[in-house]
Structure formats: C-alpha cells, structure tokens
PDB file of C-alpha atoms in Angstrom:
ATOM      1  CA  MET A   1     104.029-124.612 -10.549  1.00  0.00           C
ATOM      2  CA  TYR A   2     103.260-123.331 -14.008  1.00  0.00           C
ATOM      3  CA  THR A   3     100.441-125.050 -15.826  1.00  0.00           C
ATOM      4  CA  ALA A   4     100.009-124.100 -19.521  1.00  0.00           C
ATOM      5  CA  HIS A   5      96.739-122.587 -20.788  1.00  0.00           C
ATOM      6  CA  PRO A   6      94.527-125.454 -22.203  1.00  0.00           C
ATOM      7  CA  ASP A   7      93.493-123.339 -25.122  1.00  0.00           C
ATOM      8  CA  ARG A   8      96.961-122.386 -26.111  1.00  0.00           C
ATOM      9  CA  TYR A   9      96.731-123.647 -29.637  1.00  0.00           C
ATOM     10  CA  ALA A  10      93.256-122.133 -30.363  1.00  0.00           C
ATOM     11  CA  ASP A  11      94.224-118.750 -32.023  1.00  0.00           C
ATOM     12  CA  MET A  12      97.808-118.838 -33.196  1.00  0.00           C
ATOM     13  CA  PRO A  13      98.334-119.682 -36.964  1.00  0.00           C
ATOM     14  CA  TYR A  14     101.071-122.194 -37.633  1.00  0.00           C
ATOM     15  CA  ARG A  15     102.871-122.470 -40.959  1.00  0.00           C
ATOM     16  CA  ARG A  16     104.786-125.390 -42.482  1.00  0.00           C
ATOM     17  CA  THR A  17     108.495-124.660 -42.683  1.00  0.00           C
ATOM     18  CA  GLY A  18     109.486-125.102 -46.362  1.00  0.00           C
ATOM     19  CA  ARG A  19     108.944-128.688 -47.503  1.00  0.00           C
ATOM     20  CA  SER A  20     109.580-130.095 -44.028  1.00  0.00           C
ATOM     21  CA  GLY A  21     106.994-131.452 -41.615  1.00  0.00           C
ATOM     22  CA  LEU A  22     107.808-128.869 -38.966  1.00  0.00           C
ATOM     23  CA  LYS A  23     105.291-126.052 -38.419  1.00  0.00           C
ATOM     24  CA  LEU A  24     106.225-122.784 -36.666  1.00  0.00           C
ATOM     25  CA  PRO A  25     103.866-120.240 -35.148  1.00  0.00           C
ATOM     26  CA  ALA A  26     103.402-117.147 -37.186  1.00  0.00           C
ATOM     27  CA  LEU A  27     105.067-115.192 -34.427  1.00  0.00           C
ATOM     28  CA  SER A  28     108.030-116.598 -32.614  1.00  0.00           C
ATOM     29  CA  LEU A  29     109.806-115.279 -29.548  1.00  0.00           C
ATOM     30  CA  GLY A  30     113.354-113.973 -29.959  1.00  0.00           C
ATOM     31  CA  LEU A  31     115.528-113.836 -26.847  1.00  0.00           C
ATOM     32  CA  TRP A  32     118.034-111.426 -28.373  1.00  0.00           C
ATOM     33  CA  HIS A  33     117.447-108.677 -25.832  1.00  0.00           C
ATOM     34  CA  ASN A  34     115.672-108.661 -22.454  1.00  0.00           C
ATOM     35  CA  PHE A  35     117.047-111.979 -21.305  1.00  0.00           C
ATOM     36  CA  GLY A  36     120.106-111.425 -19.091  1.00  0.00           C
ATOM     37  CA  PRO A  37     121.087-110.546 -15.498  1.00  0.00           C
ATOM     38  CA  ASP A  38     120.044-106.919 -15.905  1.00  0.00           C
ATOM     39  CA  ARG A  39     116.414-108.005 -16.121  1.00  0.00           C
ATOM     40  CA  ALA A  40     114.368-109.438 -13.421  1.00  0.00           C
ATOM     41  CA  ALA A  41     114.289-113.203 -13.660  1.00  0.00           C
ATOM     42  CA  GLU A  42     110.573-113.387 -12.793  1.00  0.00           C
ATOM     43  CA  THR A  43     109.764-111.001 -15.640  1.00  0.00           C
ATOM     44  CA  GLN A  44     111.693-113.124 -18.068  1.00  0.00           C
ATOM     45  CA  ARG A  45     109.912-116.246 -16.974  1.00  0.00           C
ATOM     46  CA  ALA A  46     106.577-114.328 -17.129  1.00  0.00           C
ATOM     47  CA  ILE A  47     107.257-113.416 -20.746  1.00  0.00           C
ATOM     48  CA  LEU A  48     108.086-117.080 -21.625  1.00  0.00           C
ATOM     49  CA  ARG A  49     104.952-118.401 -19.878  1.00  0.00           C
ATOM     50  CA  ARG A  50     102.767-115.833 -21.552  1.00  0.00           C
ATOM     51  CA  ALA A  51     104.195-116.719 -24.891  1.00  0.00           C
ATOM     52  CA  PHE A  52     103.521-120.362 -24.599  1.00  0.00           C
ATOM     53  CA  ASP A  53      99.936-119.684 -23.335  1.00  0.00           C
ATOM     54  CA  LEU A  54      99.397-117.673 -26.492  1.00  0.00           C
ATOM     55  CA  GLY A  55     100.564-120.482 -28.722  1.00  0.00           C
ATOM     56  CA  VAL A  56     104.185-119.085 -29.358  1.00  0.00           C
ATOM     57  CA  THR A  57     105.834-122.452 -29.305  1.00  0.00           C
ATOM     58  CA  HIS A  58     109.229-121.361 -30.814  1.00  0.00           C
ATOM     59  CA  PHE A  59     111.902-119.809 -28.636  1.00  0.00           C
ATOM     60  CA  ASP A  60     114.820-118.519 -30.850  1.00  0.00           C
ATOM     61  CA  LEU A  61     118.274-117.862 -29.318  1.00  0.00           C
ATOM     62  CA  ALA A  62     121.931-117.659 -30.240  1.00  0.00           C
ATOM     63  CA  ASN A  63     125.073-118.454 -28.228  1.00  0.00           C
ATOM     64  CA  ASN A  64     125.930-114.738 -27.879  1.00  0.00           C
ATOM     65  CA  TYR A  65     122.456-113.420 -26.850  1.00  0.00           C
ATOM     66  CA  GLY A  66     122.304-111.638 -23.528  1.00  0.00           C
ATOM     67  CA  PRO A  67     123.903-109.528 -22.529  1.00  0.00           C
ATOM     68  CA  PRO A  68     126.352-110.770 -21.551  1.00  0.00           C
ATOM     69  CA  PRO A  69     126.897-113.548 -24.242  1.00  0.00           C
ATOM     70  CA  GLY A  70     125.328-116.894 -23.134  1.00  0.00           C
ATOM     71  CA  ALA A  71     122.977-115.201 -20.582  1.00  0.00           C
ATOM     72  CA  ALA A  72     119.872-115.680 -22.735  1.00  0.00           C
ATOM     73  CA  GLU A  73     120.525-119.415 -23.003  1.00  0.00           C
ATOM     74  CA  SER A  74     121.225-119.631 -19.285  1.00  0.00           C
ATOM     75  CA  ALA A  75     117.906-117.819 -18.536  1.00  0.00           C
ATOM     76  CA  LEU A  76     116.027-120.119 -20.766  1.00  0.00           C
ATOM     77  CA  GLY A  77     117.676-123.151 -19.191  1.00  0.00           C
ATOM     78  CA  GLU A  78     116.380-122.020 -15.833  1.00  0.00           C
ATOM     79  CA  ALA A  79     112.856-121.398 -17.175  1.00  0.00           C
ATOM     80  CA  LEU A  80     112.824-124.831 -18.873  1.00  0.00           C
ATOM     81  CA  LYS A  81     113.778-126.471 -15.583  1.00  0.00           C
ATOM     82  CA  ALA A  82     111.289-124.419 -13.564  1.00  0.00           C
ATOM     83  CA  ASP A  83     108.311-124.198 -15.867  1.00  0.00           C
ATOM     84  CA  PHE A  84     108.556-126.146 -19.160  1.00  0.00           C
ATOM     85  CA  ALA A  85     109.954-129.593 -18.372  1.00  0.00           C
ATOM     86  CA  PRO A  86     106.575-131.198 -18.988  1.00  0.00           C
ATOM     87  CA  TYR A  87     106.200-129.297 -22.285  1.00  0.00           C
ATOM     88  CA  ARG A  88     109.596-129.749 -23.916  1.00  0.00           C
ATOM     89  CA  ASP A  89     108.160-131.775 -26.815  1.00  0.00           C
ATOM     90  CA  GLU A  90     105.689-128.887 -27.454  1.00  0.00           C
ATOM     91  CA  LEU A  91     108.566-126.420 -27.915  1.00  0.00           C
ATOM     92  CA  VAL A  92     110.815-125.622 -30.824  1.00  0.00           C
ATOM     93  CA  ILE A  93     114.021-124.311 -29.444  1.00  0.00           C
ATOM     94  CA  SER A  94     116.722-122.951 -31.833  1.00  0.00           C
ATOM     95  CA  THR A  95     120.206-121.516 -31.345  1.00  0.00           C
ATOM     96  CA  LYS A  96     122.978-120.298 -33.461  1.00  0.00           C
ATOM     97  CA  ALA A  97     126.708-119.932 -33.672  1.00  0.00           C
ATOM     98  CA  GLY A  98     128.823-117.577 -35.851  1.00  0.00           C
ATOM     99  CA  TYR A  99     129.511-114.358 -33.975  1.00  0.00           C
ATOM    100  CA  LEU A 100     132.251-113.821 -31.413  1.00  0.00           C
ATOM    101  CA  MET A 101     131.763-115.949 -28.247  1.00  0.00           C
ATOM    102  CA  TRP A 102     135.147-116.391 -26.701  1.00  0.00           C
ATOM    103  CA  PRO A 103     138.695-115.120 -27.260  1.00  0.00           C
ATOM    104  CA  GLY A 104     141.036-116.553 -29.855  1.00  0.00           C
ATOM    105  CA  PRO A 105     140.864-117.904 -33.343  1.00  0.00           C
ATOM    106  CA  TYR A 106     138.309-120.672 -32.455  1.00  0.00           C
ATOM    107  CA  GLY A 107     135.646-118.376 -30.944  1.00  0.00           C
ATOM    108  CA  GLU A 108     133.686-117.195 -33.981  1.00  0.00           C
ATOM    109  CA  TRP A 109     132.979-117.632 -37.608  1.00  0.00           C
ATOM    110  CA  GLY A 110     132.208-120.981 -39.212  1.00  0.00           C
ATOM    111  CA  SER A 111     134.826-123.588 -38.575  1.00  0.00           C
ATOM    112  CA  ARG A 112     133.796-127.105 -37.529  1.00  0.00           C
ATOM    113  CA  LYS A 113     135.762-126.665 -34.319  1.00  0.00           C
ATOM    114  CA  TYR A 114     133.845-123.494 -33.324  1.00  0.00           C
ATOM    115  CA  LEU A 115     130.299-124.597 -34.407  1.00  0.00           C
ATOM    116  CA  LEU A 116     130.350-127.925 -32.662  1.00  0.00           C
ATOM    117  CA  SER A 117     132.061-126.640 -29.462  1.00  0.00           C
ATOM    118  CA  SER A 118     129.570-123.836 -29.364  1.00  0.00           C
ATOM    119  CA  LEU A 119     126.648-126.164 -29.681  1.00  0.00           C
ATOM    120  CA  ASP A 120     127.942-128.212 -26.801  1.00  0.00           C
ATOM    121  CA  GLN A 121     128.157-125.107 -24.647  1.00  0.00           C
ATOM    122  CA  SER A 122     124.710-123.973 -25.678  1.00  0.00           C
ATOM    123  CA  LEU A 123     123.125-127.303 -24.739  1.00  0.00           C
ATOM    124  CA  SER A 124     124.935-127.208 -21.425  1.00  0.00           C
ATOM    125  CA  ARG A 125     123.651-123.639 -20.561  1.00  0.00           C
ATOM    126  CA  MET A 126     120.071-124.654 -21.480  1.00  0.00           C
ATOM    127  CA  GLY A 127     120.196-128.046 -19.842  1.00  0.00           C
ATOM    128  CA  LEU A 128     119.214-129.810 -23.032  1.00  0.00           C
ATOM    129  CA  ASP A 129     120.401-132.846 -24.904  1.00  0.00           C
ATOM    130  CA  HIS A 130     119.491-131.327 -28.301  1.00  0.00           C
ATOM    131  CA  VAL A 131     117.989-128.222 -29.909  1.00  0.00           C
ATOM    132  CA  ASP A 132     115.361-128.337 -32.566  1.00  0.00           C
ATOM    133  CA  ILE A 133     117.210-126.067 -34.940  1.00  0.00           C
ATOM    134  CA  PHE A 134     120.836-125.159 -35.122  1.00  0.00           C
ATOM    135  CA  TYR A 135     121.966-122.310 -37.307  1.00  0.00           C
ATOM    136  CA  SER A 136     125.128-121.079 -38.891  1.00  0.00           C
ATOM    137  CA  HIS A 137     124.673-117.514 -37.800  1.00  0.00           C
ATOM    138  CA  ARG A 138     126.615-115.937 -40.584  1.00  0.00           C
ATOM    139  CA  PHE A 139     128.547-116.892 -43.722  1.00  0.00           C
ATOM    140  CA  ASP A 140     132.309-117.283 -43.220  1.00  0.00           C
ATOM    141  CA  PRO A 141     134.272-116.152 -46.273  1.00  0.00           C
ATOM    142  CA  GLN A 142     137.432-117.865 -45.034  1.00  0.00           C
ATOM    143  CA  THR A 143     136.093-121.297 -44.282  1.00  0.00           C
ATOM    144  CA  PRO A 144     134.895-123.624 -46.985  1.00  0.00           C
ATOM    145  CA  LEU A 145     131.132-123.850 -47.007  1.00  0.00           C
ATOM    146  CA  GLU A 146     131.470-127.616 -47.117  1.00  0.00           C
ATOM    147  CA  GLU A 147     133.076-127.495 -43.695  1.00  0.00           C
ATOM    148  CA  THR A 148     130.484-125.269 -42.164  1.00  0.00           C
ATOM    149  CA  MET A 149     127.555-127.292 -43.584  1.00  0.00           C
ATOM    150  CA  GLY A 150     129.352-130.488 -42.695  1.00  0.00           C
ATOM    151  CA  ALA A 151     129.418-129.366 -39.025  1.00  0.00           C
ATOM    152  CA  LEU A 152     125.722-128.689 -39.146  1.00  0.00           C
ATOM    153  CA  HIS A 153     125.191-132.155 -40.674  1.00  0.00           C
ATOM    154  CA  SER A 154     127.256-133.600 -37.910  1.00  0.00           C
ATOM    155  CA  ALA A 155     125.128-131.945 -35.231  1.00  0.00           C
ATOM    156  CA  VAL A 156     122.142-133.779 -36.640  1.00  0.00           C
ATOM    157  CA  GLN A 157     124.035-137.003 -36.963  1.00  0.00           C
ATOM    158  CA  GLN A 158     125.126-136.741 -33.347  1.00  0.00           C
ATOM    159  CA  GLY A 159     121.534-136.180 -32.233  1.00  0.00           C
ATOM    160  CA  LYS A 160     122.290-132.662 -30.930  1.00  0.00           C
ATOM    161  CA  ALA A 161     119.961-130.923 -33.356  1.00  0.00           C
ATOM    162  CA  LEU A 162     116.867-132.078 -35.279  1.00  0.00           C
ATOM    163  CA  TYR A 163     117.106-129.536 -38.063  1.00  0.00           C
ATOM    164  CA  VAL A 164     119.651-126.997 -39.416  1.00  0.00           C
ATOM    165  CA  GLY A 165     119.354-123.460 -40.780  1.00  0.00           C
ATOM    166  CA  VAL A 166     121.489-120.495 -41.915  1.00  0.00           C
ATOM    167  CA  SER A 167     121.085-116.739 -40.989  1.00  0.00           C
ATOM    168  CA  ASN A 168     122.435-113.693 -42.773  1.00  0.00           C
ATOM    169  CA  TYR A 169     123.178-115.743 -45.912  1.00  0.00           C
ATOM    170  CA  SER A 170     122.615-114.313 -49.381  1.00  0.00           C
ATOM    171  CA  ALA A 171     120.493-115.978 -52.023  1.00  0.00           C
ATOM    172  CA  GLU A 172     123.622-117.400 -53.787  1.00  0.00           C
ATOM    173  CA  GLN A 173     125.031-118.542 -50.386  1.00  0.00           C
ATOM    174  CA  THR A 174     121.811-120.129 -49.453  1.00  0.00           C
ATOM    175  CA  ARG A 175     121.541-122.058 -52.772  1.00  0.00           C
ATOM    176  CA  GLU A 176     125.084-123.478 -52.262  1.00  0.00           C
ATOM    177  CA  ALA A 177     124.420-124.350 -48.648  1.00  0.00           C
ATOM    178  CA  ALA A 178     121.208-126.141 -49.598  1.00  0.00           C
ATOM    179  CA  ARG A 179     123.009-128.050 -52.364  1.00  0.00           C
ATOM    180  CA  ILE A 180     125.822-129.218 -49.955  1.00  0.00           C
ATOM    181  CA  LEU A 181     123.453-130.194 -47.265  1.00  0.00           C
ATOM    182  CA  GLY A 182     121.127-131.972 -49.734  1.00  0.00           C
ATOM    183  CA  GLU A 183     124.148-134.193 -50.793  1.00  0.00           C
ATOM    184  CA  LEU A 184     124.950-134.891 -47.221  1.00  0.00           C
ATOM    185  CA  GLY A 185     121.406-135.888 -46.518  1.00  0.00           C
ATOM    186  CA  THR A 186     120.473-133.202 -44.049  1.00  0.00           C
ATOM    187  CA  PRO A 187     118.004-130.736 -45.819  1.00  0.00           C
ATOM    188  CA  LEU A 188     118.395-127.018 -45.204  1.00  0.00           C
ATOM    189  CA  LEU A 189     115.265-126.210 -43.117  1.00  0.00           C
ATOM    190  CA  ILE A 190     115.214-122.410 -42.862  1.00  0.00           C
ATOM    191  CA  ASN A 191     116.974-119.117 -43.491  1.00  0.00           C
ATOM    192  CA  GLN A 192     116.756-116.222 -40.909  1.00  0.00           C
ATOM    193  CA  PRO A 193     117.253-112.865 -42.660  1.00  0.00           C
ATOM    194  CA  ARG A 194     116.630-109.363 -41.428  1.00  0.00           C
ATOM    195  CA  TYR A 195     113.374-108.115 -42.993  1.00  0.00           C
ATOM    196  CA  SER A 196     110.820-105.425 -42.454  1.00  0.00           C
ATOM    197  CA  MET A 197     108.817-102.848 -44.173  1.00  0.00           C
ATOM    198  CA  LEU A 198     111.946-100.624 -44.054  1.00  0.00           C
ATOM    199  CA  ASP A 199     114.426-103.213 -44.987  1.00  0.00           C
ATOM    200  CA  ARG A 200     113.345-105.169 -48.046  1.00  0.00           C
ATOM    201  CA  ARG A 201     116.670-106.657 -49.141  1.00  0.00           C
ATOM    202  CA  PRO A 202     115.341-110.322 -48.863  1.00  0.00           C
ATOM    203  CA  GLU A 203     112.902-109.344 -51.637  1.00  0.00           C
ATOM    204  CA  ASP A 204     115.118-106.959 -53.556  1.00  0.00           C
ATOM    205  CA  GLU A 205     118.117-109.151 -53.555  1.00  0.00           C
ATOM    206  CA  GLY A 206     116.300-112.418 -54.573  1.00  0.00           C
ATOM    207  CA  LEU A 207     116.571-114.226 -51.365  1.00  0.00           C
ATOM    208  CA  MET A 208     112.831-114.799 -51.004  1.00  0.00           C
ATOM    209  CA  ASP A 209     112.753-116.115 -54.568  1.00  0.00           C
ATOM    210  CA  ALA A 210     115.568-118.480 -53.894  1.00  0.00           C
ATOM    211  CA  LEU A 211     113.740-119.822 -50.691  1.00  0.00           C
ATOM    212  CA  ASP A 212     110.582-120.340 -52.761  1.00  0.00           C
ATOM    213  CA  GLU A 213     112.528-122.371 -55.319  1.00  0.00           C
ATOM    214  CA  LEU A 214     114.390-124.327 -52.824  1.00  0.00           C
ATOM    215  CA  GLN A 215     111.328-124.848 -50.722  1.00  0.00           C
ATOM    216  CA  VAL A 216     113.266-123.718 -47.654  1.00  0.00           C
ATOM    217  CA  GLY A 217     111.548-121.877 -44.787  1.00  0.00           C
ATOM    218  CA  SER A 218     112.011-118.289 -43.700  1.00  0.00           C
ATOM    219  CA  ILE A 219     111.957-116.384 -40.318  1.00  0.00           C
ATOM    220  CA  ALA A 220     112.480-112.664 -40.122  1.00  0.00           C
ATOM    221  CA  TYR A 221     114.446-110.953 -37.422  1.00  0.00           C
ATOM    222  CA  SER A 222     114.018-107.240 -36.711  1.00  0.00           C
ATOM    223  CA  PRO A 223     110.603-106.996 -38.370  1.00  0.00           C
ATOM    224  CA  LEU A 224     109.936-103.902 -36.192  1.00  0.00           C
ATOM    225  CA  GLU A 225     113.382-102.457 -37.365  1.00  0.00           C
ATOM    226  CA  GLN A 226     114.876-102.301 -33.793  1.00  0.00           C
ATOM    227  CA  GLY A 227     111.793-100.574 -32.532  1.00  0.00           C
ATOM    228  CA  LEU A 228     111.468 -97.865 -35.278  1.00  0.00           C
ATOM    229  CA  LEU A 229     108.287 -99.485 -36.464  1.00  0.00           C
ATOM    230  CA  THR A 230     106.535 -98.809 -33.152  1.00  0.00           C
ATOM    231  CA  ALA A 231     104.880 -95.861 -31.524  1.00  0.00           C
ATOM    232  CA  ARG A 232     108.028 -95.060 -29.686  1.00  0.00           C
ATOM    233  CA  TYR A 233     109.590 -92.686 -32.278  1.00  0.00           C
ATOM    234  CA  LEU A 234     106.491 -90.922 -33.652  1.00  0.00           C
ATOM    235  CA  ASP A 235     107.466 -87.799 -31.615  1.00  0.00           C
ATOM    236  CA  GLY A 236     111.234 -88.131 -31.959  1.00  0.00           C
ATOM    237  CA  ILE A 237     113.713 -89.902 -29.747  1.00  0.00           C
ATOM    238  CA  PRO A 238     112.594 -90.798 -26.142  1.00  0.00           C
ATOM    239  CA  GLU A 239     115.326 -90.606 -23.554  1.00  0.00           C
ATOM    240  CA  ASP A 240     114.963 -94.227 -22.587  1.00  0.00           C
ATOM    241  CA  SER A 241     114.878 -95.715 -26.194  1.00  0.00           C
ATOM    242  CA  ARG A 242     117.386 -97.854 -27.830  1.00  0.00           C
ATOM    243  CA  ALA A 243     118.300 -95.051 -30.263  1.00  0.00           C
ATOM    244  CA  ALA A 244     119.194 -92.802 -27.310  1.00  0.00           C
ATOM    245  CA  SER A 245     121.485 -95.477 -25.695  1.00  0.00           C
ATOM    246  CA  ASP A 246     124.883 -96.735 -26.822  1.00  0.00           C
ATOM    247  CA  SER A 247     123.301 -99.572 -28.892  1.00  0.00           C
ATOM    248  CA  PRO A 248     125.398-100.542 -31.948  1.00  0.00           C
ATOM    249  CA  PHE A 249     122.138-101.559 -33.677  1.00  0.00           C
ATOM    250  CA  LEU A 250     120.377 -98.173 -33.615  1.00  0.00           C
ATOM    251  CA  ASN A 251     121.536 -94.625 -32.875  1.00  0.00           C
ATOM    252  CA  THR A 252     120.191 -91.073 -32.933  1.00  0.00           C
ATOM    253  CA  ASP A 253     121.625 -90.398 -36.391  1.00  0.00           C
ATOM    254  CA  ALA A 254     119.184 -92.907 -37.832  1.00  0.00           C
ATOM    255  CA  VAL A 255     116.161 -91.166 -36.495  1.00  0.00           C
ATOM    256  CA  THR A 256     115.922 -88.184 -38.852  1.00  0.00           C
ATOM    257  CA  GLY A 257     113.061 -85.792 -39.167  1.00  0.00           C
ATOM    258  CA  GLU A 258     112.312 -87.336 -42.587  1.00  0.00           C
ATOM    259  CA  LEU A 259     112.142 -90.848 -41.064  1.00  0.00           C
ATOM    260  CA  VAL A 260     109.764 -89.695 -38.297  1.00  0.00           C
ATOM    261  CA  GLY A 261     107.422 -88.149 -40.903  1.00  0.00           C
ATOM    262  CA  ARG A 262     107.324 -91.489 -42.718  1.00  0.00           C
ATOM    263  CA  LEU A 263     106.669 -93.327 -39.479  1.00  0.00           C
ATOM    264  CA  ARG A 264     103.754 -91.078 -38.719  1.00  0.00           C
ATOM    265  CA  ALA A 265     102.366 -91.684 -42.200  1.00  0.00           C
ATOM    266  CA  LEU A 266     102.638 -95.438 -41.726  1.00  0.00           C
ATOM    267  CA  ASP A 267     101.021 -95.124 -38.243  1.00  0.00           C
ATOM    268  CA  GLU A 268      97.938 -93.403 -39.996  1.00  0.00           C
ATOM    269  CA  ILE A 269      97.704 -96.362 -42.320  1.00  0.00           C
ATOM    270  CA  ALA A 270      97.865 -98.723 -39.322  1.00  0.00           C
ATOM    271  CA  SER A 271      95.161 -96.825 -37.500  1.00  0.00           C
ATOM    272  CA  SER A 272      92.880 -97.111 -40.508  1.00  0.00           C
ATOM    273  CA  ARG A 273      93.340-100.884 -40.197  1.00  0.00           C
ATOM    274  CA  GLY A 274      92.505-100.932 -36.481  1.00  0.00           C
ATOM    275  CA  GLN A 275      96.173-101.771 -35.691  1.00  0.00           C
ATOM    276  CA  THR A 276      99.160-100.221 -34.030  1.00  0.00           C
ATOM    277  CA  LEU A 277     102.127 -99.402 -36.221  1.00  0.00           C
ATOM    278  CA  ALA A 278     103.926-102.405 -34.703  1.00  0.00           C
ATOM    279  CA  GLN A 279     101.078-104.693 -35.343  1.00  0.00           C
ATOM    280  CA  MET A 280     100.843-103.591 -38.997  1.00  0.00           C
ATOM    281  CA  ALA A 281     104.540-103.989 -39.380  1.00  0.00           C
ATOM    282  CA  LEU A 282     104.375-107.608 -38.299  1.00  0.00           C
ATOM    283  CA  SER A 283     101.209-108.306 -40.321  1.00  0.00           C
ATOM    284  CA  TRP A 284     103.076-106.782 -43.401  1.00  0.00           C
ATOM    285  CA  VAL A 285     106.054-109.337 -43.153  1.00  0.00           C
ATOM    286  CA  LEU A 286     103.591-112.153 -42.675  1.00  0.00           C
ATOM    287  CA  ARG A 287     101.283-111.075 -45.508  1.00  0.00           C
ATOM    288  CA  GLY A 288     100.458-113.632 -48.156  1.00  0.00           C
ATOM    289  CA  GLY A 289     102.017-116.588 -46.219  1.00  0.00           C
ATOM    290  CA  ARG A 290     105.328-116.332 -47.924  1.00  0.00           C
ATOM    291  CA  LEU A 291     107.266-115.871 -44.718  1.00  0.00           C
ATOM    292  CA  THR A 292     107.102-118.834 -42.233  1.00  0.00           C
ATOM    293  CA  SER A 293     107.403-116.827 -39.061  1.00  0.00           C
ATOM    294  CA  ALA A 294     108.472-113.428 -37.689  1.00  0.00           C
ATOM    295  CA  LEU A 295     110.528-112.972 -34.511  1.00  0.00           C
ATOM    296  CA  VAL A 296     109.514-110.563 -31.914  1.00  0.00           C
ATOM    297  CA  GLY A 297     111.193-109.495 -28.677  1.00  0.00           C
ATOM    298  CA  ALA A 298     109.324-108.517 -25.579  1.00  0.00           C
ATOM    299  CA  SER A 299     110.125-106.636 -22.403  1.00  0.00           C
ATOM    300  CA  SER A 300     106.876-107.503 -20.687  1.00  0.00           C
ATOM    301  CA  PRO A 301     104.042-109.976 -21.157  1.00  0.00           C
ATOM    302  CA  GLN A 302     101.749-107.149 -22.292  1.00  0.00           C
ATOM    303  CA  GLN A 303     104.113-106.174 -25.142  1.00  0.00           C
ATOM    304  CA  LEU A 304     104.090-109.791 -26.270  1.00  0.00           C
ATOM    305  CA  GLU A 305     100.265-109.808 -26.190  1.00  0.00           C
ATOM    306  CA  ASP A 306     100.151-106.678 -28.300  1.00  0.00           C
ATOM    307  CA  SER A 307     102.453-108.350 -30.848  1.00  0.00           C
ATOM    308  CA  VAL A 308     100.522-111.516 -31.025  1.00  0.00           C
ATOM    309  CA  ALA A 309      97.258-109.467 -31.682  1.00  0.00           C
ATOM    310  CA  ALA A 310      98.720-108.750 -35.088  1.00  0.00           C
ATOM    311  CA  THR A 311      97.893-112.233 -36.257  1.00  0.00           C
ATOM    312  CA  ARG A 312      94.255-111.434 -36.108  1.00  0.00           C
ATOM    313  CA  ASN A 313      94.592-109.199 -39.296  1.00  0.00           C
ATOM    314  CA  LEU A 314      97.133-110.475 -41.710  1.00  0.00           C
ATOM    315  CA  ASP A 315      95.359-109.482 -44.911  1.00  0.00           C
ATOM    316  CA  PHE A 316      96.016-106.225 -46.843  1.00  0.00           C
ATOM    317  CA  THR A 317      94.116-104.580 -49.638  1.00  0.00           C
ATOM    318  CA  GLU A 318      95.964-103.570 -52.784  1.00  0.00           C
ATOM    319  CA  ASP A 319      95.268 -99.981 -51.857  1.00  0.00           C
ATOM    320  CA  GLU A 320      96.869-100.421 -48.366  1.00  0.00           C
ATOM    321  CA  LEU A 321      99.884-102.134 -49.869  1.00  0.00           C
ATOM    322  CA  ALA A 322     100.230 -99.291 -52.382  1.00  0.00           C
ATOM    323  CA  ARG A 323      99.972 -96.640 -49.718  1.00  0.00           C
ATOM    324  CA  ILE A 324     102.669 -98.371 -47.573  1.00  0.00           C
ATOM    325  CA  ASP A 325     104.923 -98.656 -50.531  1.00  0.00           C
ATOM    326  CA  ALA A 326     104.439 -94.929 -51.382  1.00  0.00           C
ATOM    327  CA  VAL A 327     105.430 -93.871 -47.904  1.00  0.00           C
ATOM    328  CA  VAL A 328     108.428 -96.228 -47.612  1.00  0.00           C
ATOM    329  CA  LYS A 329     109.806 -95.798 -51.171  1.00  0.00           C
ATOM    330  CA  GLN A 330     109.361 -91.976 -51.324  1.00  0.00           C
TER     331      GLN A 330
END
C-alpha cells in the first residue's frame, strides 16, 4: 500500500490561480503521453506516486489522451483506486473535451451534447464523481460560444466540476469566454496555451496580457517544445526520439542544423546557470511568477525528478534573459 511522503509539501512552490482560491504547483504532471497500454502499468503508477511525493498535486488529462484515446484517464482511474483514494482531496485533477473522441457529428468540438457526454465518460473512466477543472479543449468556430460556456457552467452546476477553463483560445476568445461565464456566475479559472522559449505566441499575440487583465490563471503545455528543449537533440536526431517516429507533433523536418545550433547555444547558457537545458526551459516559462504552472510529461520517475529540480532556480538575470533572446530570435 502506497503511503505519501510526509514532507511532500516542503519544497514545491504553489501559485494562486488568477483571482481564485485555488493554488497549483509550479510544475504539474501532464498525462498526454506515456499513459496507455503500451507502457508498463507499474511504471505509470511509479511516476504518479513520485510526482505526489514531490508536491506535484495537479494531474492534467483530456478525454483523448493515451494512446488510444481514453487510456490515460483509465490509467489514472486505476492509480486513484490503488494508491490515491486517501489523498483525493489533496489532488487537483483536470480533464478536457474538444478534439475527436468518437465517430459522428457529436464526438468532437464544442457543442453542449459533446462536452457534457464526454465529461460523463471521463468521470466513468477515472472512477470519480467530479473533476477539479473541466476545460473546453479548443474553440469551436461553428458553435455559439454561449453554448460552449453554458455547458461548462452546467458541469459546475451539476457538481461534476469545481472550476472551468479553456485551452487553445486566443486573447479575444478568452475575453469573450470570461465575459459569458462571468454573467452565468461561473468564473473562468484558467487558460492552457502552448508556450515555450521557442513558441512565444501567448506573449506576442496578447494572451498573457489578457489573462493579467482578467485575473485568469495560466498553465503552459509543451514548455519543452515536444522534447526539443532537452539534451536529446543537441547532436541531431536520435533513432528512438519523437522526431524520428511518426508523431504528428514533431518530425525530422523540424530539426534543422540551424535549430540544433541554437539548442546548443541555449544549453551553454543553461550550463552556466547550473541547469540542464530542460530545467532552464521550465524555469524560463515560470520566470517572474506570471504563469501559474507548467505542464511536464515523464516516462520515468527520474525524468520527473529532473524536471522538478528546475523549481530550485526560477530567477534570471537581465543578461541571461538577453542572451536567451539573442539565441532564440536570431
């Protein structure tokens, strides 16, 4: 029987999510990859246990995470039953709906029918009566935003979610979502954008400014840019890497000689800070306290430990930031 580490809250920083009372760990565990039938169940459970022991109290999922879709939620459900039943109230569990989950016209996007049906299925897979955060995973241009946000509001009213969020919404879409939810009486808690040293669109396109003004929280996915911001690609493309696979998220064309040169330059800056490139990349998105949390994946407990170590050094000098910008923006 798993017993959580007694000092699990000693070192992890926690940040308030927007103007809500909910605090999230600076690093949260994303179950996007590595949680499915092609991975050993014991390894998955070991990652979750180590995460909680390190103060990572937030597990982030979506209905389609796996592979196959639904597998990550099922894996978490087994772990919750086996290991975390006594600790449910210490965990923040989030899931999302928006991308293709089942065939036909009701299996994706942002209709009320899809979102609420998907949430019921997610709860069943995880063996829960509610999640802490339920997200609209992407903006639906063909469904009135009032309907999508109304479905999120209903999830809260039905007791199936405590908070609601959006992911992959622009600044303008986020402002409108927040307005609608505010009128309904269910505040928008958080936005989950893609954000990293190499992908700065949340800054460049005004999303971070909008979240500041709205007092809405933020949690970044892909802060390591699908593994590019790690040591894996400093010497090119490893045969067992994501870029060498059939992944739709990263392919060999993206790993150019120019990019590898920039990654090596960033790695030198990280070394001067006493960090790995991955640790510096995580520290960078968390710098200044503007971002609530960053999502990390893990294929082993050790990889998770390495990521969590980034929280020991979240400060940057002006010179370090300038050097990073000079490399990234060259």
